[in-house]
Short mmCIF file of C-alpha atoms and ligand atoms in Angstrom, two decimals:
data_model
loop_
_atom_site.label_atom_id
_atom_site.label_comp_id
_atom_site.label_asym_id
_atom_site.label_seq_id
_atom_site.Cartn_x
_atom_site.Cartn_y
_atom_site.Cartn_z
CA MET A 1 -35.91 48.56 -13.52
CA ALA A 2 -36.15 48.61 -9.68
CA ASN A 3 -33.87 49.97 -7.04
CA VAL A 4 -34.01 48.06 -3.76
CA ILE A 5 -32.71 48.56 -0.31
CA VAL A 6 -31.96 45.49 1.93
CA ILE A 7 -31.49 46.06 5.59
CA GLY A 8 -31.54 44.19 8.85
CA THR A 9 -34.47 45.05 11.03
CA GLN A 10 -32.88 43.78 14.30
CA TRP A 11 -29.29 44.07 15.93
CA GLY A 12 -27.39 42.80 13.01
CA ASP A 13 -26.51 39.23 11.62
CA GLU A 14 -30.06 38.73 10.44
CA GLY A 15 -28.71 36.95 7.14
CA LYS A 16 -28.57 40.15 5.10
CA GLY A 17 -25.54 38.64 3.29
CA LYS A 18 -27.41 35.33 2.18
CA ILE A 19 -30.56 37.44 1.22
CA THR A 20 -28.35 40.21 -0.60
CA ASP A 21 -26.49 37.42 -2.48
CA LEU A 22 -29.78 35.90 -3.46
CA LEU A 23 -31.33 39.15 -4.75
CA SER A 24 -28.08 40.26 -6.55
CA ARG A 25 -28.94 37.52 -9.11
CA SER A 26 -31.21 40.12 -10.62
CA ALA A 27 -29.20 43.15 -9.90
CA ASP A 28 -26.71 45.03 -12.15
CA VAL A 29 -25.07 47.13 -9.37
CA VAL A 30 -24.80 46.38 -5.60
CA VAL A 31 -23.84 49.33 -3.36
CA ARG A 32 -22.76 48.98 0.28
CA TYR A 33 -23.70 52.24 2.10
CA GLN A 34 -22.44 52.32 5.42
CA GLY A 35 -20.30 50.63 8.07
CA GLY A 36 -16.91 49.25 7.92
CA ILE A 37 -15.29 45.80 8.66
CA ASN A 38 -17.32 45.66 11.83
CA ALA A 39 -19.78 43.89 9.51
CA GLY A 40 -19.48 40.09 8.98
CA HIS A 41 -21.75 38.67 6.19
CA THR A 42 -21.45 35.00 5.29
CA VAL A 43 -22.48 33.60 2.07
CA VAL A 44 -22.79 29.99 1.37
CA VAL A 45 -22.64 28.85 -2.46
CA ASN A 46 -22.15 25.31 -3.57
CA GLU A 47 -21.00 24.44 -0.20
CA GLN A 48 -18.31 27.00 -0.43
CA THR A 49 -18.41 29.71 2.43
CA PHE A 50 -17.62 33.31 1.77
CA LYS A 51 -17.09 35.77 4.70
CA LEU A 52 -17.33 39.39 3.64
CA HIS A 53 -16.75 42.39 5.72
CA LEU A 54 -16.60 45.36 3.45
CA ILE A 55 -17.18 43.96 -0.15
CA PRO A 56 -20.76 43.84 -1.07
CA SER A 57 -22.46 40.39 -1.11
CA GLY A 58 -23.14 40.82 -4.80
CA ILE A 59 -19.45 40.14 -5.77
CA LEU A 60 -20.10 36.46 -6.27
CA TYR A 61 -21.98 37.28 -9.63
CA PRO A 62 -19.19 38.10 -12.17
CA GLN A 63 -21.53 40.32 -14.11
CA THR A 64 -22.63 42.51 -11.08
CA GLU A 65 -20.91 45.83 -10.29
CA CYS A 66 -20.10 46.30 -6.72
CA ILE A 67 -19.59 49.50 -5.08
CA ILE A 68 -18.31 50.33 -1.62
CA GLY A 69 -20.13 53.63 -0.93
CA SER A 70 -19.20 56.77 0.21
CA GLY A 71 -20.90 56.38 3.54
CA THR A 72 -18.53 53.41 4.60
CA VAL A 73 -15.35 53.44 6.39
CA VAL A 74 -12.49 51.62 4.53
CA ASP A 75 -9.86 49.58 6.37
CA PRO A 76 -7.45 49.02 3.47
CA GLN A 77 -5.56 46.22 5.16
CA ILE A 78 -8.70 44.11 5.76
CA LEU A 79 -10.02 45.12 2.38
CA LEU A 80 -6.87 43.86 0.77
CA GLU A 81 -7.08 40.59 2.59
CA GLU A 82 -10.69 40.25 1.64
CA LEU A 83 -9.66 40.71 -1.94
CA GLU A 84 -7.09 38.25 -1.73
CA GLN A 85 -9.56 35.64 -0.29
CA LEU A 86 -11.70 35.97 -3.20
CA HIS A 87 -9.20 35.71 -5.70
CA ARG A 88 -7.90 32.54 -4.03
CA LEU A 89 -11.43 31.20 -4.30
CA GLY A 90 -11.59 32.14 -7.78
CA VAL A 91 -13.88 35.10 -7.55
CA SER A 92 -13.13 37.95 -10.02
CA THR A 93 -13.02 41.53 -8.24
CA ASP A 94 -12.70 43.34 -11.70
CA ASN A 95 -16.27 44.82 -11.07
CA LEU A 96 -15.34 46.35 -7.67
CA PHE A 97 -15.48 50.10 -7.16
CA ILE A 98 -14.57 52.12 -4.16
CA ALA A 99 -15.97 55.53 -3.50
CA GLU A 100 -13.14 58.13 -3.32
CA THR A 101 -15.07 60.05 -0.71
CA ALA A 102 -15.21 56.94 1.60
CA HIS A 103 -13.07 57.50 4.77
CA VAL A 104 -10.18 55.46 5.83
CA THR A 105 -9.58 53.53 9.07
CA MET A 106 -6.08 54.17 10.49
CA PRO A 107 -4.00 52.08 12.86
CA TYR A 108 -4.73 54.80 15.48
CA HIS A 109 -8.63 54.32 15.33
CA ARG A 110 -8.16 50.65 16.07
CA LEU A 111 -6.01 51.31 18.94
CA ILE A 112 -8.23 54.09 20.24
CA ASP A 113 -11.44 52.04 19.81
CA LYS A 114 -10.03 49.19 22.06
CA ALA A 115 -8.27 51.50 24.46
CA SER A 116 -11.42 53.58 25.04
CA GLU A 117 -13.55 50.41 25.57
CA THR A 118 -11.18 49.22 28.27
CA GLN A 119 -11.33 52.57 29.94
CA ARG A 120 -15.17 52.68 29.90
CA ALA A 121 -15.05 49.46 31.87
CA GLU A 122 -18.54 48.51 32.88
CA HIS A 123 -19.92 51.17 30.71
CA LYS A 124 -18.25 49.59 27.57
CA ILE A 125 -20.23 49.22 24.42
CA GLY A 126 -18.77 45.96 23.26
CA THR A 127 -17.55 47.24 20.00
CA THR A 128 -16.02 44.96 17.34
CA GLY A 129 -12.76 46.86 18.19
CA ARG A 130 -12.31 47.59 14.55
CA GLY A 131 -11.98 51.31 14.76
CA ILE A 132 -15.32 52.04 13.49
CA GLY A 133 -16.28 54.66 15.98
CA PRO A 134 -13.12 56.71 16.00
CA THR A 135 -12.98 56.63 12.03
CA TYR A 136 -16.60 58.21 11.99
CA ALA A 137 -15.82 60.52 14.85
CA ASP A 138 -12.86 61.94 12.63
CA LYS A 139 -15.21 62.25 9.79
CA SER A 140 -17.73 64.33 11.90
CA GLU A 141 -14.74 66.39 13.28
CA ARG A 142 -13.62 67.05 9.79
CA VAL A 143 -10.02 65.46 10.38
CA GLY A 144 -10.56 62.37 8.61
CA ILE A 145 -8.50 60.95 5.74
CA ARG A 146 -10.56 60.00 2.79
CA ILE A 147 -9.70 57.43 -0.05
CA LEU A 148 -9.09 60.45 -2.53
CA ASP A 149 -6.37 61.66 0.09
CA LEU A 150 -4.85 58.38 0.02
CA MET A 151 -4.57 58.53 -3.71
CA ASP A 152 -2.45 61.78 -3.51
CA LYS A 153 1.02 61.21 -2.39
CA ASP A 154 1.64 64.71 -1.16
CA VAL A 155 -1.57 65.18 0.43
CA LEU A 156 -1.35 61.90 2.30
CA GLN A 157 2.25 62.65 3.50
CA LYS A 158 1.09 65.96 4.78
CA ARG A 159 -2.35 65.00 6.35
CA LEU A 160 -1.33 61.65 7.87
CA ARG A 161 1.87 63.05 9.51
CA TRP A 162 -0.16 65.68 11.16
CA ALA A 163 -3.03 63.16 12.05
CA VAL A 164 -0.61 60.71 13.54
CA GLU A 165 1.23 63.35 15.64
CA GLN A 166 -2.27 64.54 16.96
CA LYS A 167 -3.30 61.06 17.80
CA ASN A 168 -0.03 60.17 19.34
CA ILE A 169 -0.95 62.83 22.11
CA VAL A 170 -4.27 60.91 22.76
CA LEU A 171 -2.54 57.52 22.78
CA GLU A 172 0.26 58.69 25.12
CA LYS A 173 -1.71 61.04 27.27
CA MET A 174 -5.02 59.49 27.38
CA TYR A 175 -4.40 55.75 27.12
CA ASP A 176 -0.97 55.40 28.32
CA LEU A 177 0.04 53.56 25.07
CA PRO A 178 3.29 53.98 22.94
CA PRO A 179 3.13 56.46 20.04
CA LEU A 180 2.97 55.39 16.35
CA ASP A 181 5.65 56.30 13.92
CA PRO A 182 4.23 58.73 11.50
CA GLN A 183 6.74 57.57 8.82
CA GLU A 184 5.81 53.89 9.07
CA VAL A 185 2.13 54.60 8.89
CA ILE A 186 2.67 56.89 5.71
CA THR A 187 4.91 54.09 4.10
CA CYS A 188 2.29 51.40 4.94
CA TYR A 189 -0.73 53.55 3.45
CA THR A 190 1.24 54.70 0.54
CA GLU A 191 1.56 50.81 -0.37
CA TYR A 192 -2.15 50.23 0.27
CA ALA A 193 -3.01 53.34 -1.99
CA GLU A 194 -0.93 51.79 -4.97
CA LEU A 195 -2.86 48.40 -4.69
CA LEU A 196 -6.31 50.00 -4.11
CA LYS A 197 -5.92 52.65 -6.89
CA PRO A 198 -7.44 50.54 -9.72
CA TYR A 199 -10.63 50.37 -7.73
CA VAL A 200 -11.29 54.12 -6.91
CA VAL A 201 -14.18 56.17 -8.70
CA ASP A 202 -16.61 59.00 -7.86
CA ALA A 203 -19.32 56.48 -6.69
CA SER A 204 -22.31 58.92 -6.68
CA LEU A 205 -21.54 59.52 -10.35
CA LYS A 206 -21.22 55.89 -11.25
CA ILE A 207 -24.44 55.02 -9.54
CA ASP A 208 -26.18 58.02 -11.36
CA GLU A 209 -24.92 56.38 -14.70
CA ALA A 210 -26.68 53.17 -13.73
CA ILE A 211 -29.82 54.85 -12.71
CA ARG A 212 -29.76 56.58 -16.10
CA LYS A 213 -29.35 53.43 -17.79
CA ARG A 214 -32.59 52.22 -15.90
CA LEU A 215 -30.22 49.29 -14.39
CA ASN A 216 -31.24 47.32 -11.26
CA ILE A 217 -29.48 48.63 -8.28
CA LEU A 218 -29.35 46.94 -4.85
CA PHE A 219 -28.34 49.02 -1.78
CA GLU A 220 -27.07 46.77 1.01
CA GLY A 221 -27.06 47.78 4.59
CA ALA A 222 -24.70 46.57 7.17
CA GLN A 223 -25.53 46.12 10.94
CA GLY A 224 -29.30 46.57 11.73
CA THR A 225 -32.02 49.08 12.68
CA LEU A 226 -31.43 48.84 16.41
CA LEU A 227 -27.74 49.58 15.90
CA ASP A 228 -28.57 52.83 14.04
CA LEU A 229 -26.76 55.76 15.40
CA ASP A 230 -29.75 57.88 15.49
CA HIS A 231 -32.68 55.61 15.77
CA GLY A 232 -31.10 52.56 17.63
CA THR A 233 -30.62 51.71 21.15
CA TYR A 234 -28.09 54.51 21.78
CA PRO A 235 -25.33 54.31 23.12
CA TYR A 236 -25.18 50.67 22.51
CA VAL A 237 -25.05 51.25 18.57
CA THR A 238 -22.67 51.50 15.93
CA SER A 239 -21.61 54.90 14.51
CA SER A 240 -23.30 54.91 11.28
CA ASN A 241 -26.95 54.82 9.93
CA PRO A 242 -27.84 51.35 8.86
CA ILE A 243 -31.61 52.24 8.45
CA ALA A 244 -33.03 52.88 4.94
CA GLY A 245 -32.57 56.62 5.16
CA GLY A 246 -29.04 56.07 5.46
CA ALA A 247 -28.89 54.36 1.95
CA CYS A 248 -29.34 57.67 0.11
CA ILE A 249 -26.60 59.38 2.12
CA GLY A 250 -24.15 56.66 1.97
CA ALA A 251 -24.58 55.96 -1.74
CA GLY A 252 -25.02 59.75 -2.80
CA VAL A 253 -28.46 59.28 -4.40
CA GLY A 254 -31.71 61.05 -3.93
CA PRO A 255 -34.82 59.31 -2.14
CA THR A 256 -36.75 59.43 -5.23
CA THR A 257 -34.35 56.71 -6.64
CA ILE A 258 -35.49 54.25 -4.26
CA ASP A 259 -38.43 51.63 -5.34
CA ARG A 260 -38.55 49.29 -2.66
CA ILE A 261 -37.17 48.50 0.95
CA ILE A 262 -36.73 44.99 2.05
CA GLY A 263 -36.17 44.27 5.53
CA VAL A 264 -34.30 41.06 6.68
CA SER A 265 -35.46 39.50 10.16
CA LYS A 266 -34.38 36.22 11.85
CA ALA A 267 -37.27 34.01 13.02
CA TYR A 268 -35.81 34.82 16.60
CA THR A 269 -33.38 37.62 17.69
CA THR A 270 -29.67 37.95 18.51
CA ARG A 271 -27.47 40.73 19.71
CA VAL A 272 -23.64 40.95 19.99
CA GLY A 273 -22.11 43.33 22.36
CA GLU A 274 -23.66 45.26 25.27
CA GLY A 275 -26.88 46.84 25.70
CA PRO A 276 -30.68 46.06 26.62
CA PHE A 277 -32.39 43.10 24.75
CA PRO A 278 -35.80 42.43 26.49
CA THR A 279 -36.43 38.96 24.71
CA GLU A 280 -32.96 37.68 25.64
CA LEU A 281 -33.12 34.15 26.72
CA ASN A 282 -30.29 33.21 29.61
CA ASP A 283 -31.49 29.47 29.67
CA CYS A 284 -31.33 26.30 27.81
CA THR A 285 -33.54 27.50 25.00
CA GLY A 286 -31.19 30.49 24.46
CA GLU A 287 -28.39 27.84 24.30
CA LEU A 288 -30.40 25.83 21.84
CA LEU A 289 -30.81 28.68 19.51
CA CYS A 290 -27.22 29.71 19.79
CA ASP A 291 -25.98 26.19 18.93
CA ARG A 292 -28.58 25.29 16.17
CA GLY A 293 -28.08 28.79 14.70
CA ALA A 294 -24.35 28.66 15.06
CA GLU A 295 -24.64 32.13 16.58
CA PHE A 296 -21.12 33.06 16.81
CA GLY A 297 -19.93 36.58 15.22
CA THR A 298 -18.27 36.36 11.65
CA THR A 299 -16.14 39.23 12.60
CA THR A 300 -15.06 38.72 16.11
CA GLY A 301 -16.19 35.02 16.90
CA ARG A 302 -18.14 36.32 19.81
CA ARG A 303 -21.05 34.13 21.19
CA ARG A 304 -24.27 36.02 20.14
CA ARG A 305 -26.91 36.61 22.80
CA CYS A 306 -30.00 34.77 21.68
CA GLY A 307 -33.81 35.36 22.38
CA TRP A 308 -37.24 35.12 21.06
CA PHE A 309 -38.75 37.29 18.07
CA ASP A 310 -39.58 40.81 19.38
CA GLY A 311 -42.49 42.12 17.66
CA VAL A 312 -42.17 45.54 19.14
CA ILE A 313 -38.89 46.20 17.45
CA GLY A 314 -40.17 44.32 14.47
CA ARG A 315 -43.05 46.94 14.11
CA TYR A 316 -40.58 49.84 14.93
CA ALA A 317 -38.21 48.51 12.11
CA VAL A 318 -41.23 48.55 9.57
CA ARG A 319 -42.05 52.08 10.61
CA ILE A 320 -38.54 53.67 10.85
CA ASN A 321 -37.43 52.18 7.54
CA GLY A 322 -40.70 52.28 5.60
CA LEU A 323 -40.51 48.59 4.75
CA ASP A 324 -42.33 47.21 2.08
CA CYS A 325 -41.64 43.49 2.82
CA LEU A 326 -39.74 41.07 5.02
CA ALA A 327 -37.41 38.23 4.37
CA ILE A 328 -37.57 35.85 7.44
CA THR A 329 -34.31 34.02 7.95
CA LYS A 330 -33.37 31.02 9.99
CA LEU A 331 -36.73 29.56 10.68
CA ASP A 332 -35.05 26.02 10.52
CA VAL A 333 -33.28 26.92 13.77
CA LEU A 334 -36.69 26.73 15.51
CA ASP A 335 -37.42 23.16 14.16
CA GLU A 336 -37.08 21.27 17.39
CA LEU A 337 -38.78 23.57 19.86
CA ASP A 338 -42.19 22.43 21.53
CA GLU A 339 -43.43 26.03 21.66
CA ILE A 340 -42.10 29.41 20.44
CA ASN A 341 -42.81 32.61 22.01
CA VAL A 342 -43.32 35.89 20.20
CA CYS A 343 -42.91 39.18 22.13
CA VAL A 344 -46.17 41.16 21.21
CA ALA A 345 -45.83 44.07 23.70
CA TYR A 346 -43.88 45.37 26.76
CA GLU A 347 -44.76 45.85 30.15
CA LEU A 348 -43.54 48.97 31.58
CA ASP A 349 -44.13 49.91 35.29
CA GLY A 350 -47.58 47.95 35.23
CA GLN A 351 -48.52 49.47 31.99
CA GLU A 352 -48.65 47.51 28.38
CA ILE A 353 -46.95 49.49 25.74
CA ARG A 354 -46.84 48.50 22.06
CA ASP A 355 -44.44 51.10 20.63
CA PHE A 356 -40.64 50.91 21.00
CA PRO A 357 -39.45 53.56 23.55
CA SER A 358 -36.80 55.80 21.91
CA ASN A 359 -35.44 56.43 25.40
CA ALA A 360 -32.89 53.67 25.74
CA ARG A 361 -33.13 53.87 29.67
CA VAL A 362 -36.73 53.31 29.49
CA PHE A 363 -36.46 50.54 26.98
CA ALA A 364 -34.00 48.82 29.42
CA LYS A 365 -36.75 48.60 31.91
CA CYS A 366 -39.30 46.93 29.50
CA ARG A 367 -40.28 43.35 29.88
CA PRO A 368 -41.69 41.22 27.19
CA ILE A 369 -45.26 40.13 27.09
CA TYR A 370 -45.33 36.83 24.98
CA LYS A 371 -47.87 35.09 22.92
CA SER A 372 -46.90 31.36 22.91
CA LEU A 373 -47.39 29.42 19.62
CA PRO A 374 -46.92 25.86 18.98
CA GLY A 375 -43.61 24.42 17.50
CA TRP A 376 -43.71 22.12 14.66
CA LYS A 377 -41.04 19.64 15.70
CA ALA A 378 -40.21 18.67 12.06
CA SER A 379 -37.38 19.81 9.70
CA THR A 380 -38.16 22.58 7.52
CA GLN A 381 -34.69 22.46 5.73
CA ASP A 382 -35.77 20.80 2.51
CA CYS A 383 -39.17 22.56 2.05
CA LYS A 384 -39.51 24.20 -1.47
CA SER A 385 -42.81 25.92 -1.06
CA LEU A 386 -44.76 27.66 1.78
CA THR A 387 -47.48 25.03 1.72
CA GLU A 388 -44.80 22.26 2.21
CA LEU A 389 -43.87 23.75 5.48
CA PRO A 390 -45.54 22.19 8.61
CA LEU A 391 -48.89 23.96 9.38
CA ALA A 392 -47.46 25.32 12.69
CA ALA A 393 -44.53 26.76 10.93
CA GLN A 394 -47.00 28.38 8.44
CA SER A 395 -49.04 29.71 11.40
CA TYR A 396 -45.93 31.19 12.90
CA LEU A 397 -45.08 33.16 9.74
CA LYS A 398 -48.73 34.35 9.39
CA PHE A 399 -48.69 35.38 13.11
CA LEU A 400 -45.53 37.64 12.41
CA GLU A 401 -47.04 38.98 9.21
CA ASP A 402 -50.18 40.07 11.01
CA LEU A 403 -48.23 41.39 14.05
CA LEU A 404 -45.90 43.52 11.73
CA GLU A 405 -48.46 44.21 9.24
CA ILE A 406 -46.34 43.75 6.46
CA PRO A 407 -45.94 40.89 3.80
CA ILE A 408 -43.28 38.15 4.18
CA ALA A 409 -41.83 37.65 0.72
CA ILE A 410 -38.95 35.38 1.50
CA VAL A 411 -38.44 32.52 4.06
CA SER A 412 -34.91 31.22 4.53
CA ILE A 413 -34.53 27.60 5.90
CA GLY A 414 -30.84 27.13 5.63
CA ALA A 415 -27.53 28.82 4.84
CA SER A 416 -27.30 27.89 1.11
CA ARG A 417 -28.93 29.59 -1.85
CA GLY A 418 -31.26 26.73 -2.38
CA GLN A 419 -32.59 26.65 1.14
CA THR A 420 -34.85 29.60 0.26
CA ILE A 421 -38.79 29.91 -0.24
CA ILE A 422 -39.85 32.75 -2.47
CA VAL A 423 -43.52 33.41 -1.25
CA GLU A 424 -43.95 36.49 -3.25
CA ASP A 425 -41.74 38.32 -5.71
CA PRO A 426 -39.83 40.47 -3.21
CA ILE A 427 -39.22 43.21 -5.84
CA HIS A 428 -42.35 43.55 -7.72
CA GLY A 429 -44.78 41.54 -5.59
CA PRO A 430 -47.26 42.77 -2.82
CA LYS A 431 -45.96 45.48 -0.49
CA ARG A 432 -47.12 47.04 2.80
CA GLY A 433 -49.68 49.60 1.72
CA LEU A 434 -50.02 52.49 4.04
CA LEU A 435 -53.70 52.65 3.55
CA ASN A 436 -54.07 49.00 4.76
CA VAL A 437 -52.63 49.70 8.25
P1 GDP B 1 -25.47 39.14 8.26
O1 GDP B 1 -24.54 39.92 8.99
O2 GDP B 1 -26.73 39.81 8.45
O3 GDP B 1 -25.27 38.97 6.76
O4 GDP B 1 -25.66 37.89 8.94
P2 GDP B 1 -24.38 36.71 9.06
O5 GDP B 1 -23.76 36.28 7.88
O6 GDP B 1 -23.48 37.58 10.22
O7 GDP B 1 -25.04 35.77 10.14
C1 GDP B 1 -26.19 34.79 9.63
C2 GDP B 1 -25.61 33.47 9.63
O8 GDP B 1 -26.61 32.49 9.46
C3 GDP B 1 -24.67 32.97 8.47
O9 GDP B 1 -23.76 32.07 8.98
C4 GDP B 1 -25.43 32.49 7.38
O10 GDP B 1 -24.82 31.60 6.48
C5 GDP B 1 -26.35 31.77 8.29
N1 GDP B 1 -27.76 31.81 7.43
C6 GDP B 1 -28.38 32.69 6.82
N2 GDP B 1 -29.85 32.29 6.61
C7 GDP B 1 -29.80 31.00 7.34
C8 GDP B 1 -31.10 30.18 7.35
O11 GDP B 1 -31.92 30.47 6.92
N3 GDP B 1 -30.76 29.12 8.28
C9 GDP B 1 -29.72 28.79 8.76
N4 GDP B 1 -29.59 27.72 9.56
N5 GDP B 1 -28.64 29.52 8.68
C10 GDP B 1 -28.76 30.65 7.91
P1 IMO B 2 -23.57 42.70 10.54
O1 IMO B 2 -23.29 43.73 9.26
C1 IMO B 2 -23.88 42.43 14.84
C2 IMO B 2 -22.38 45.61 17.20
C3 IMO B 2 -21.18 45.55 18.20
C4 IMO B 2 -21.29 46.51 19.17
C5 IMO B 2 -21.93 47.82 18.41
C6 IMO B 2 -20.86 48.88 18.20
O2 IMO B 2 -22.66 41.52 10.26
O3 IMO B 2 -24.87 42.59 10.85
P2 IMO B 2 -18.82 48.88 16.35
O4 IMO B 2 -17.54 48.05 16.33
O5 IMO B 2 -19.67 49.02 15.13
O6 IMO B 2 -18.28 50.25 16.79
O7 IMO B 2 -19.58 48.19 17.48
O8 IMO B 2 -22.43 47.04 17.23
N1 IMO B 2 -22.15 45.40 15.74
C7 IMO B 2 -22.70 44.44 15.06
N2 IMO B 2 -23.47 43.42 15.62
N3 IMO B 2 -23.56 42.54 13.53
C8 IMO B 2 -22.88 43.43 12.83
O9 IMO B 2 -22.75 43.47 11.61
C9 IMO B 2 -22.38 44.59 13.77
N4 IMO B 2 -21.59 45.57 13.47
C10 IMO B 2 -21.43 46.14 14.87
O10 IMO B 2 -21.26 44.20 18.56
O11 IMO B 2 -22.36 46.00 20.01
MG1 MG B 3 -22.98 39.58 10.51
#
């Protein structure tokens, strides 16, 4: 039995979907613990591509139970579309469960998200426009509507009518938008409630049953460490806690339940939306990474900003998440490069700094200090073991391991399941020992 958290160590899109799918093979339960349909996880199985936003990536294994946890925000319309997509592709969702305490994204959340971004003009965050921030804001304000409210017709009528009336004031007065018809929203969400009813459970209790049976539980994070609301590059972050600490809150389990934490890192870095990005490449190398890596957002189709691997944020991710080991993805994207840079420290006002600055304004002023490593100029996509990789690729991985002081357990060299090198058992193999660092 092992309970494992899988998280992104950068600004999202690290390939968490692929790694979660891979690890789900030996998981009995997969729990998505935060975020909403802002996430986009692509999983490729037998040349079939699955794009998941809210449903855990473990859904492709029929025996695995998948739980959309309490810390998530659920947009019923998109969730139902996602269910339909899976059914069309022959995937059963009988083992899917939704936490009754998760909050629900409403049409006014989406409208407010988009309108507030427009109003912020040059200060915009570059959100996915999916209503994520406003849904979490209502949760914090204690005026949100939860899945359990959705399931109670009378409560839904009352609370939703009040909520729409309140939000209409905001829509009209603040954003000059037409009001929503409360009855239309109520009718629509009452229909969604009927369709989602069979999936709704007390998720924390269900997870506890799995813990008591000593089953293997995988906690799947969305977004990434640097998008964390408390510990990311605020305000250019998402509105939830993707970091490992968020898993316990979002799933409703105690910290003592967790056995291992696996970080997923791209072999380079990408970012979607606004905000500082020291190793960003606004040149032909950046374009090459974008083209070879097909770096376009799964959710919004936006071109992802690309840059070199950043060891400073890598070390920060190891620290803030208490990572045990790493999965490095998309190594193959670097196959054609003559030389590869890795950021080992920052230069700030003439000083070298090695620790990620928590002040985002300071972070924005940091310039990368690079160590240049030779490229391998050969395809890695069919390699089956670490020793089959070109020597320069092995050296690159060793360099990252030494820089971040953490073992690399998995190396991904392509989107499909087979294009994966298991260096060490990610769940039971060597882990970062605090005494060794
Ligand atoms: P997530 O949000 O962290 O799950 O990542 P995304 O799915 O948004 O983005 C990762 C993209 O890279 C997806 O299209 C994956 O199919 C793809 N991918 C994952 N691992 C690899 C890899 O090792 N090599 C290549 N070339 N593509 C990969
Ligand atoms: P996955 O799970 C990459 C980014 C947005 C924006 C910021 C806030 O696929 O890795 P939001 O809509 O959450 O309020 O937007 O966060 N963002 C992501 N970037 N991958 C994601 O998810 C993201 N989810 C949100 O681009 O900069
Ligand atoms: Mg993604």
